[in-house]
PDB file of N, CA and C in Angstrom:
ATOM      1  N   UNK A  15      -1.760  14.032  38.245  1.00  0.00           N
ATOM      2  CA  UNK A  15      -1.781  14.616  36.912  1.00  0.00           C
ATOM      3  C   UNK A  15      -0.442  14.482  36.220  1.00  0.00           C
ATOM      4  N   UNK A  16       0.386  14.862  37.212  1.00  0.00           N
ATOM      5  CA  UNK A  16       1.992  14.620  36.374  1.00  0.00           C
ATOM      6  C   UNK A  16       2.160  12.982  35.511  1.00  0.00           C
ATOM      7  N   UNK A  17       1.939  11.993  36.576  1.00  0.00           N
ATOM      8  CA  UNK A  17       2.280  10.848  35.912  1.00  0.00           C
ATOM      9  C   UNK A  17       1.620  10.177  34.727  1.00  0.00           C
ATOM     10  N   UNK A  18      -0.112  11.122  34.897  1.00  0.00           N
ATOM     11  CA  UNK A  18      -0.451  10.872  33.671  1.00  0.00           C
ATOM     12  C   UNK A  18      -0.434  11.437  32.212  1.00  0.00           C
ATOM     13  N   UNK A  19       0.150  12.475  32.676  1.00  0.00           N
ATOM     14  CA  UNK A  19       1.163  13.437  31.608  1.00  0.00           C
ATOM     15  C   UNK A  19       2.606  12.608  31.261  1.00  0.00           C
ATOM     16  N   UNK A  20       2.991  12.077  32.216  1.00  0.00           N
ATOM     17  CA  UNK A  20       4.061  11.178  31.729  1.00  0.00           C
ATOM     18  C   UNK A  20       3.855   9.979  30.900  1.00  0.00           C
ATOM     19  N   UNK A  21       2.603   9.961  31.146  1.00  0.00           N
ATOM     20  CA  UNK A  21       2.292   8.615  30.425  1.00  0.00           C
ATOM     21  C   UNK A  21       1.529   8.507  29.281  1.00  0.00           C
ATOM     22  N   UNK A  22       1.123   9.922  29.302  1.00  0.00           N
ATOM     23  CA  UNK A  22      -0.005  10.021  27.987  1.00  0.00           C
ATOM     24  C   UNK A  22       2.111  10.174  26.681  1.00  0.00           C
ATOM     25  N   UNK A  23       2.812  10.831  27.174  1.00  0.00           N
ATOM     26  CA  UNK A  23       4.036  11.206  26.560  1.00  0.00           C
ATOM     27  C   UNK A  23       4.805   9.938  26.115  1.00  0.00           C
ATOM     28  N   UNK A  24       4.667   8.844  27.192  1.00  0.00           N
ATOM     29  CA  UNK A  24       5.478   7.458  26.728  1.00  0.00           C
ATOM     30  C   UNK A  24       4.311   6.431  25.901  1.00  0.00           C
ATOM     31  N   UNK A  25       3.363   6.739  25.999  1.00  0.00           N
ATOM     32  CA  UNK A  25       2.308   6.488  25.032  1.00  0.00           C
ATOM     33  C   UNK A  25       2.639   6.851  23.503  1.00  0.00           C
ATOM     34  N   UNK A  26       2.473   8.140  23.256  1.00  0.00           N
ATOM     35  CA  UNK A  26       2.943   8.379  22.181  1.00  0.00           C
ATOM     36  C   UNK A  26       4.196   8.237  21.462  1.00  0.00           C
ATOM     37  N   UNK A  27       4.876   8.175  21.981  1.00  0.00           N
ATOM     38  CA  UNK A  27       6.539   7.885  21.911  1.00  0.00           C
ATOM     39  C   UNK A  27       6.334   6.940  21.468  1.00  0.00           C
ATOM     40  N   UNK A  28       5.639   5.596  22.137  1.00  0.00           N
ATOM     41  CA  UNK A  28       6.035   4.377  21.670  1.00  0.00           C
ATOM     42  C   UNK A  28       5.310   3.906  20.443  1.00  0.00           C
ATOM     43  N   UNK A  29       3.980   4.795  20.163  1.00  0.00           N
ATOM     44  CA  UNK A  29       3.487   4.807  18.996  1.00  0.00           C
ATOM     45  C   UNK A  29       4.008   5.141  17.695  1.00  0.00           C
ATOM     46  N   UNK A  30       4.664   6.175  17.720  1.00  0.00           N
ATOM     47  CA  UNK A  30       5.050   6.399  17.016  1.00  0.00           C
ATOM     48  C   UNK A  30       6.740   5.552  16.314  1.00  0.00           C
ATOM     49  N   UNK A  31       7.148   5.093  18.029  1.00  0.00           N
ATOM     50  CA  UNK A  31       8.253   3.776  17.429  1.00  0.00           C
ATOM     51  C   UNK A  31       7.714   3.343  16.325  1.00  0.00           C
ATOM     52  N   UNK A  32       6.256   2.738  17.096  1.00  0.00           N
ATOM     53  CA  UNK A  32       5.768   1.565  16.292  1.00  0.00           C
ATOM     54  C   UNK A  32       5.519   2.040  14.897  1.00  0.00           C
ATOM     55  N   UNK A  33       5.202   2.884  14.665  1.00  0.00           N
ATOM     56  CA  UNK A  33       4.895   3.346  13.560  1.00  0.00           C
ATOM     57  C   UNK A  33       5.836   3.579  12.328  1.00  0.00           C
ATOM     58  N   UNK A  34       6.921   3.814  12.908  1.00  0.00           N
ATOM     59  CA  UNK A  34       8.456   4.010  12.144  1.00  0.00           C
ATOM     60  C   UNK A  34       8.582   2.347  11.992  1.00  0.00           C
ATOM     61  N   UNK A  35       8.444   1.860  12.642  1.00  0.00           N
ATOM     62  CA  UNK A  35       9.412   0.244  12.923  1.00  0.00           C
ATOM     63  C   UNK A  35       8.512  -0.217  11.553  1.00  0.00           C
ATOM     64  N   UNK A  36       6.991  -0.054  11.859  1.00  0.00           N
ATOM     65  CA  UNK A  36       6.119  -0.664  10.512  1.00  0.00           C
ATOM     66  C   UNK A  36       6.406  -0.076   9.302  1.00  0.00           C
ATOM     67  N   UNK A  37       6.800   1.193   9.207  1.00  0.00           N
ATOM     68  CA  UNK A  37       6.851   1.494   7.839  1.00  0.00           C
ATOM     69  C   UNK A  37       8.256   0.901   7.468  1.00  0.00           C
ATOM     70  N   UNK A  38       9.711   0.849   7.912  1.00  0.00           N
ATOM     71  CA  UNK A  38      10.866   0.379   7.608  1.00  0.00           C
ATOM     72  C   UNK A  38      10.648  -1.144   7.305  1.00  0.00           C
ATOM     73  N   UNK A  39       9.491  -1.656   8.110  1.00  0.00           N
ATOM     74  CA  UNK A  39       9.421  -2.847   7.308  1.00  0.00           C
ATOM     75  C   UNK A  39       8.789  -3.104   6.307  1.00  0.00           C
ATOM     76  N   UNK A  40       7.594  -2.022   5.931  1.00  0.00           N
ATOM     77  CA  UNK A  40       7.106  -2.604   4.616  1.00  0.00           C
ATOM     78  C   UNK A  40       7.912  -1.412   3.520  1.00  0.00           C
ATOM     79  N   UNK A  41       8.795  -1.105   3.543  1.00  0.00           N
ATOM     80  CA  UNK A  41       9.752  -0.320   3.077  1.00  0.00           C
ATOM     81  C   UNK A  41      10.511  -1.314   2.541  1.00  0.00           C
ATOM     82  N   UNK A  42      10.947  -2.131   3.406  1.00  0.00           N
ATOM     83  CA  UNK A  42      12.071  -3.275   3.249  1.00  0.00           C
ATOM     84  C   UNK A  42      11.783  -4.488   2.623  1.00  0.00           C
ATOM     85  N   UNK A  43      10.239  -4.518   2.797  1.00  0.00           N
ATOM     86  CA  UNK A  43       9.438  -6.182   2.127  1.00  0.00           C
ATOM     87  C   UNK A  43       8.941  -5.955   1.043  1.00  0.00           C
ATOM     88  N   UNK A  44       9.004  -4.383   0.563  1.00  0.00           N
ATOM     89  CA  UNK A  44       9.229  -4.409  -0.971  1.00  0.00           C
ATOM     90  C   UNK A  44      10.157  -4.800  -1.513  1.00  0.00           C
ATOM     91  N   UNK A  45      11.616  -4.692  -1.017  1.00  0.00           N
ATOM     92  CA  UNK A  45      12.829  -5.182  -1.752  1.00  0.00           C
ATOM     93  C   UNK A  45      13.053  -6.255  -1.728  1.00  0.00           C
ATOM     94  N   UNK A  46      12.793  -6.723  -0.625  1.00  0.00           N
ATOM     95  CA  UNK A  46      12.852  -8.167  -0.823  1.00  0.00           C
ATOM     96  C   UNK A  46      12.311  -8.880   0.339  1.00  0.00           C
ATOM     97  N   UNK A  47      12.780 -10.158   1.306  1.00  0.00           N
ATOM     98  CA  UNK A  47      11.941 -10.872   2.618  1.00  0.00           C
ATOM     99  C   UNK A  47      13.539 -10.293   3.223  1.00  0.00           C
ATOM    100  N   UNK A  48      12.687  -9.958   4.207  1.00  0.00           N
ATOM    101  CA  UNK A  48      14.155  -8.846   5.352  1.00  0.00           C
ATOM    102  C   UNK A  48      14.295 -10.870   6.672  1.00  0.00           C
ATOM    103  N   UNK A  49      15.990 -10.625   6.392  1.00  0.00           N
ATOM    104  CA  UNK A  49      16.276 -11.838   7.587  1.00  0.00           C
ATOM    105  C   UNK A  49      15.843 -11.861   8.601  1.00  0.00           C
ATOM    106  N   UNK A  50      15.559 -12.327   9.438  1.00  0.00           N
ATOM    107  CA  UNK A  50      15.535 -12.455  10.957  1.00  0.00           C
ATOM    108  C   UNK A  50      15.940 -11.345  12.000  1.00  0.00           C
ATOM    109  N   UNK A  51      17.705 -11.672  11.691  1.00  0.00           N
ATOM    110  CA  UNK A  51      18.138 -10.894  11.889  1.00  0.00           C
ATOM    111  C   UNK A  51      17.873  -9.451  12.473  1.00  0.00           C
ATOM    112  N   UNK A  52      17.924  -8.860  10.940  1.00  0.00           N
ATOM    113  CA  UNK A  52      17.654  -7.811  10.887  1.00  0.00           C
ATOM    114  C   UNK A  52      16.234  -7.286  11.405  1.00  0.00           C
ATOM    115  N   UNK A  53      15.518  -7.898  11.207  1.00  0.00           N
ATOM    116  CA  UNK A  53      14.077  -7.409  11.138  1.00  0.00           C
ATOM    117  C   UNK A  53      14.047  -7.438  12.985  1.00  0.00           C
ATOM    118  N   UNK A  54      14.943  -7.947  13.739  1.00  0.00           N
ATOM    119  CA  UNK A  54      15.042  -8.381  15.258  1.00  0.00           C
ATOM    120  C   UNK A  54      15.629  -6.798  15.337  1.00  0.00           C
ATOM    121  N   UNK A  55      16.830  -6.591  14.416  1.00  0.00           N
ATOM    122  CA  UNK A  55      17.405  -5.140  14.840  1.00  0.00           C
ATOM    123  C   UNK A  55      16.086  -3.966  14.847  1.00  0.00           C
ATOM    124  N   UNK A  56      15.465  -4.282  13.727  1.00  0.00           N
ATOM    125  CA  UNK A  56      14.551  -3.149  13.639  1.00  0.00           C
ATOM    126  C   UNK A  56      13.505  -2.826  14.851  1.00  0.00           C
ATOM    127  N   UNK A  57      12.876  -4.090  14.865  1.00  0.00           N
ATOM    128  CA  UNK A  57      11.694  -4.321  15.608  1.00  0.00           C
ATOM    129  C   UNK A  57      12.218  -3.981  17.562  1.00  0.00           C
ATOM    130  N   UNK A  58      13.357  -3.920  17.598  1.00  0.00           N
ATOM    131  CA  UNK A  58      13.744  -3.712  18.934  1.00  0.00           C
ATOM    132  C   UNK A  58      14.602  -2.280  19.113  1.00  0.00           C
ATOM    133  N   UNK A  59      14.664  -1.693  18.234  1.00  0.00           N
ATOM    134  CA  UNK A  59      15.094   0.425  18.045  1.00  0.00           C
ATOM    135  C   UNK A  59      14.205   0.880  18.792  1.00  0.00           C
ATOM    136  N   UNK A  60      14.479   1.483  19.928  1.00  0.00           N
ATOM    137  CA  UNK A  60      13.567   2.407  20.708  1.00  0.00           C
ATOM    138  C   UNK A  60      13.608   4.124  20.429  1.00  0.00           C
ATOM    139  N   UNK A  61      14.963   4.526  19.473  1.00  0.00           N
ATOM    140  CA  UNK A  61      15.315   6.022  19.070  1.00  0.00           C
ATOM    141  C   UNK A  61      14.391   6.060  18.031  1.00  0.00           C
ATOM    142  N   UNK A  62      13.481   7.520  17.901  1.00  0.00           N
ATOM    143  CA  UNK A  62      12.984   7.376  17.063  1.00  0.00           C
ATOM    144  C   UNK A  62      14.427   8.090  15.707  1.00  0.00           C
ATOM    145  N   UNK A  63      14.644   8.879  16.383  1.00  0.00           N
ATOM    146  CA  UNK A  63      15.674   9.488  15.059  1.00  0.00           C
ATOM    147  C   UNK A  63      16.887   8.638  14.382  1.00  0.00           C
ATOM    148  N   UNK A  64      16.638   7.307  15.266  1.00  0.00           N
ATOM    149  CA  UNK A  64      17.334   6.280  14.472  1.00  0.00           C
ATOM    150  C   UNK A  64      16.684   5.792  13.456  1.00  0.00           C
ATOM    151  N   UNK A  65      15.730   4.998  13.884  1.00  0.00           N
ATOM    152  CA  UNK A  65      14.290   4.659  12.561  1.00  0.00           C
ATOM    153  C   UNK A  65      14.026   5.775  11.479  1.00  0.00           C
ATOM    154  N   UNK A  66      13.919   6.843  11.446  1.00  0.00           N
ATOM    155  CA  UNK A  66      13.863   7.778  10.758  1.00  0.00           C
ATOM    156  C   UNK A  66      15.113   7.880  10.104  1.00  0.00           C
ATOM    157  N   UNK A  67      16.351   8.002  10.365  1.00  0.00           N
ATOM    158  CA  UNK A  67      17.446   7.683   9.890  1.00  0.00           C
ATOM    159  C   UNK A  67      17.541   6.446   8.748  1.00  0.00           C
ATOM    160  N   UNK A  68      17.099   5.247   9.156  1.00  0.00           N
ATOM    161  CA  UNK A  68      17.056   4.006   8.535  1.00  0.00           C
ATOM    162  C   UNK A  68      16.039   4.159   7.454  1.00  0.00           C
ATOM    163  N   UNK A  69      14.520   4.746   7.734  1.00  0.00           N
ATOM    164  CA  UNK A  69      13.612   4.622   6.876  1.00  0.00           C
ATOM    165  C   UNK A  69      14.127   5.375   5.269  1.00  0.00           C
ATOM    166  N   UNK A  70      15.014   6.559   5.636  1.00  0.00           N
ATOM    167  CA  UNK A  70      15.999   6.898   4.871  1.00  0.00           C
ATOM    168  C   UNK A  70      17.074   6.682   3.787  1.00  0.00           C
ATOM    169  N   UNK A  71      17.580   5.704   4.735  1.00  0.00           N
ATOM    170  CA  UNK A  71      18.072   4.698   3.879  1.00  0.00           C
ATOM    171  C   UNK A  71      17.660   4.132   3.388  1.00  0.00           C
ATOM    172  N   UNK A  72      16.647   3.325   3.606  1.00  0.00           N
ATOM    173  CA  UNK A  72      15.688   2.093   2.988  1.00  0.00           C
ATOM    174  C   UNK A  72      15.646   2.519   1.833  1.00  0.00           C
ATOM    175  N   UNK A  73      14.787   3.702   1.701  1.00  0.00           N
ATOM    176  CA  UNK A  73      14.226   4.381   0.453  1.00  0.00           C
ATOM    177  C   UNK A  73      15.549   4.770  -0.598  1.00  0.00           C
ATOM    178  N   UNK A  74      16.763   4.576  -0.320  1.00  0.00           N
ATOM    179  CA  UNK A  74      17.653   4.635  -1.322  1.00  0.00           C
ATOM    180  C   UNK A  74      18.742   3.352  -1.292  1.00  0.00           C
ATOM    181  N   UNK A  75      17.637   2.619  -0.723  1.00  0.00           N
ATOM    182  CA  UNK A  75      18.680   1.475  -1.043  1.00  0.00           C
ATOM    183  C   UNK A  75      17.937   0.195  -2.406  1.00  0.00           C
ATOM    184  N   UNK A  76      19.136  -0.524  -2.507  1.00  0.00           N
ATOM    185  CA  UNK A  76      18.550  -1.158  -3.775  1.00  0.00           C
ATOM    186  C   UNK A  76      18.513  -3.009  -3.177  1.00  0.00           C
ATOM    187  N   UNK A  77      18.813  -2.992  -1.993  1.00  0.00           N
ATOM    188  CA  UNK A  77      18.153  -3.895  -1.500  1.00  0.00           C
ATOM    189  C   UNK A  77      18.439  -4.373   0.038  1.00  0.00           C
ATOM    190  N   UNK A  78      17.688  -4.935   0.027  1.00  0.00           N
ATOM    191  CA  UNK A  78      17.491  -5.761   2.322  1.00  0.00           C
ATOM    192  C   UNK A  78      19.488  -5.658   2.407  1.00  0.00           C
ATOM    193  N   UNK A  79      19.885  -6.237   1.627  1.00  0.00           N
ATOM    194  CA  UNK A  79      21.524  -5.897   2.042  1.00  0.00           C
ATOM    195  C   UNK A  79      22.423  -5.263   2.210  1.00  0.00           C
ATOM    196  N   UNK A  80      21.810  -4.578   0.953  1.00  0.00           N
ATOM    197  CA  UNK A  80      22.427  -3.193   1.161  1.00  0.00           C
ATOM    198  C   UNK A  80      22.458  -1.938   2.051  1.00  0.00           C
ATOM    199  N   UNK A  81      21.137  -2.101   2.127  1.00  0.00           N
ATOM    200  CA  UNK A  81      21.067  -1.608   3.687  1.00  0.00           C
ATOM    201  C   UNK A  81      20.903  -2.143   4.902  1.00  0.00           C
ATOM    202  N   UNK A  82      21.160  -3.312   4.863  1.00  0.00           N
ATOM    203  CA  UNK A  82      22.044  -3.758   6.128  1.00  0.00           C
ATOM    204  C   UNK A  82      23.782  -3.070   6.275  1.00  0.00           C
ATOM    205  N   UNK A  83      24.156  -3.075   4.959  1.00  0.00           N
ATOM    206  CA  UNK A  83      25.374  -2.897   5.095  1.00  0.00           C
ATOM    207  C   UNK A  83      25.519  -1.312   5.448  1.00  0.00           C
ATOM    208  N   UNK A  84      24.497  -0.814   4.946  1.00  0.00           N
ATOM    209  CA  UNK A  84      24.485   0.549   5.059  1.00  0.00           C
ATOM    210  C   UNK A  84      24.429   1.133   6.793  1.00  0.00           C
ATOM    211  N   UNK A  85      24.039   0.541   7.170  1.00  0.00           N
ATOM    212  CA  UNK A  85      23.450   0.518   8.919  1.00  0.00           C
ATOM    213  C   UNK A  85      24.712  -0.137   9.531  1.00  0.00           C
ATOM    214  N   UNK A  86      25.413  -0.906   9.286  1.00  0.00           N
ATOM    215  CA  UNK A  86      26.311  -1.480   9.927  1.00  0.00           C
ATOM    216  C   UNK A  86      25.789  -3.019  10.831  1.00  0.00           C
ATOM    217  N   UNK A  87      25.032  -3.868   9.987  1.00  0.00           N
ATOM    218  CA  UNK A  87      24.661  -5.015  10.408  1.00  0.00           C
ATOM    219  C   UNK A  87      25.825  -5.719  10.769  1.00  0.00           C
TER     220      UNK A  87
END
């Protein structure tokens, strides 16, 4: 029972990555086509309170560069 309590927990966790990671990107592919790069930084964040942090930014930034720069690309 424990491990599947552990696992129903890293289940969700990672859903919800995913879920942050998708919205920062269509957050970001409104402003413009996000580099490689970056979109490699995003797509590989396992914190969620980092993504949440970023999705943050996104939403006050005025473009893919700026918030790169904002993040420290």
């Amino acid at each position: 029972a424990e491990g599947h309590a552990e696992g129903l927990v890293k289940g969700r966790t990672e859903g919800l990555t995913q879920g942050y990671i998708s919205s920062l990107i269509t957050i970001l592919n409104e402003l413009d086509t996000i580099p490689e790069d970056i979109r490699q930084k995003i797509e590989s964040e396992i914190v969620i309170e980092t993504l949440q942090a970023w999705i943050k930014i996104a939403i006050k930034s005025k473009s893919v560069s700026e918030f790169a720069e904002t993040i420290a690309m």
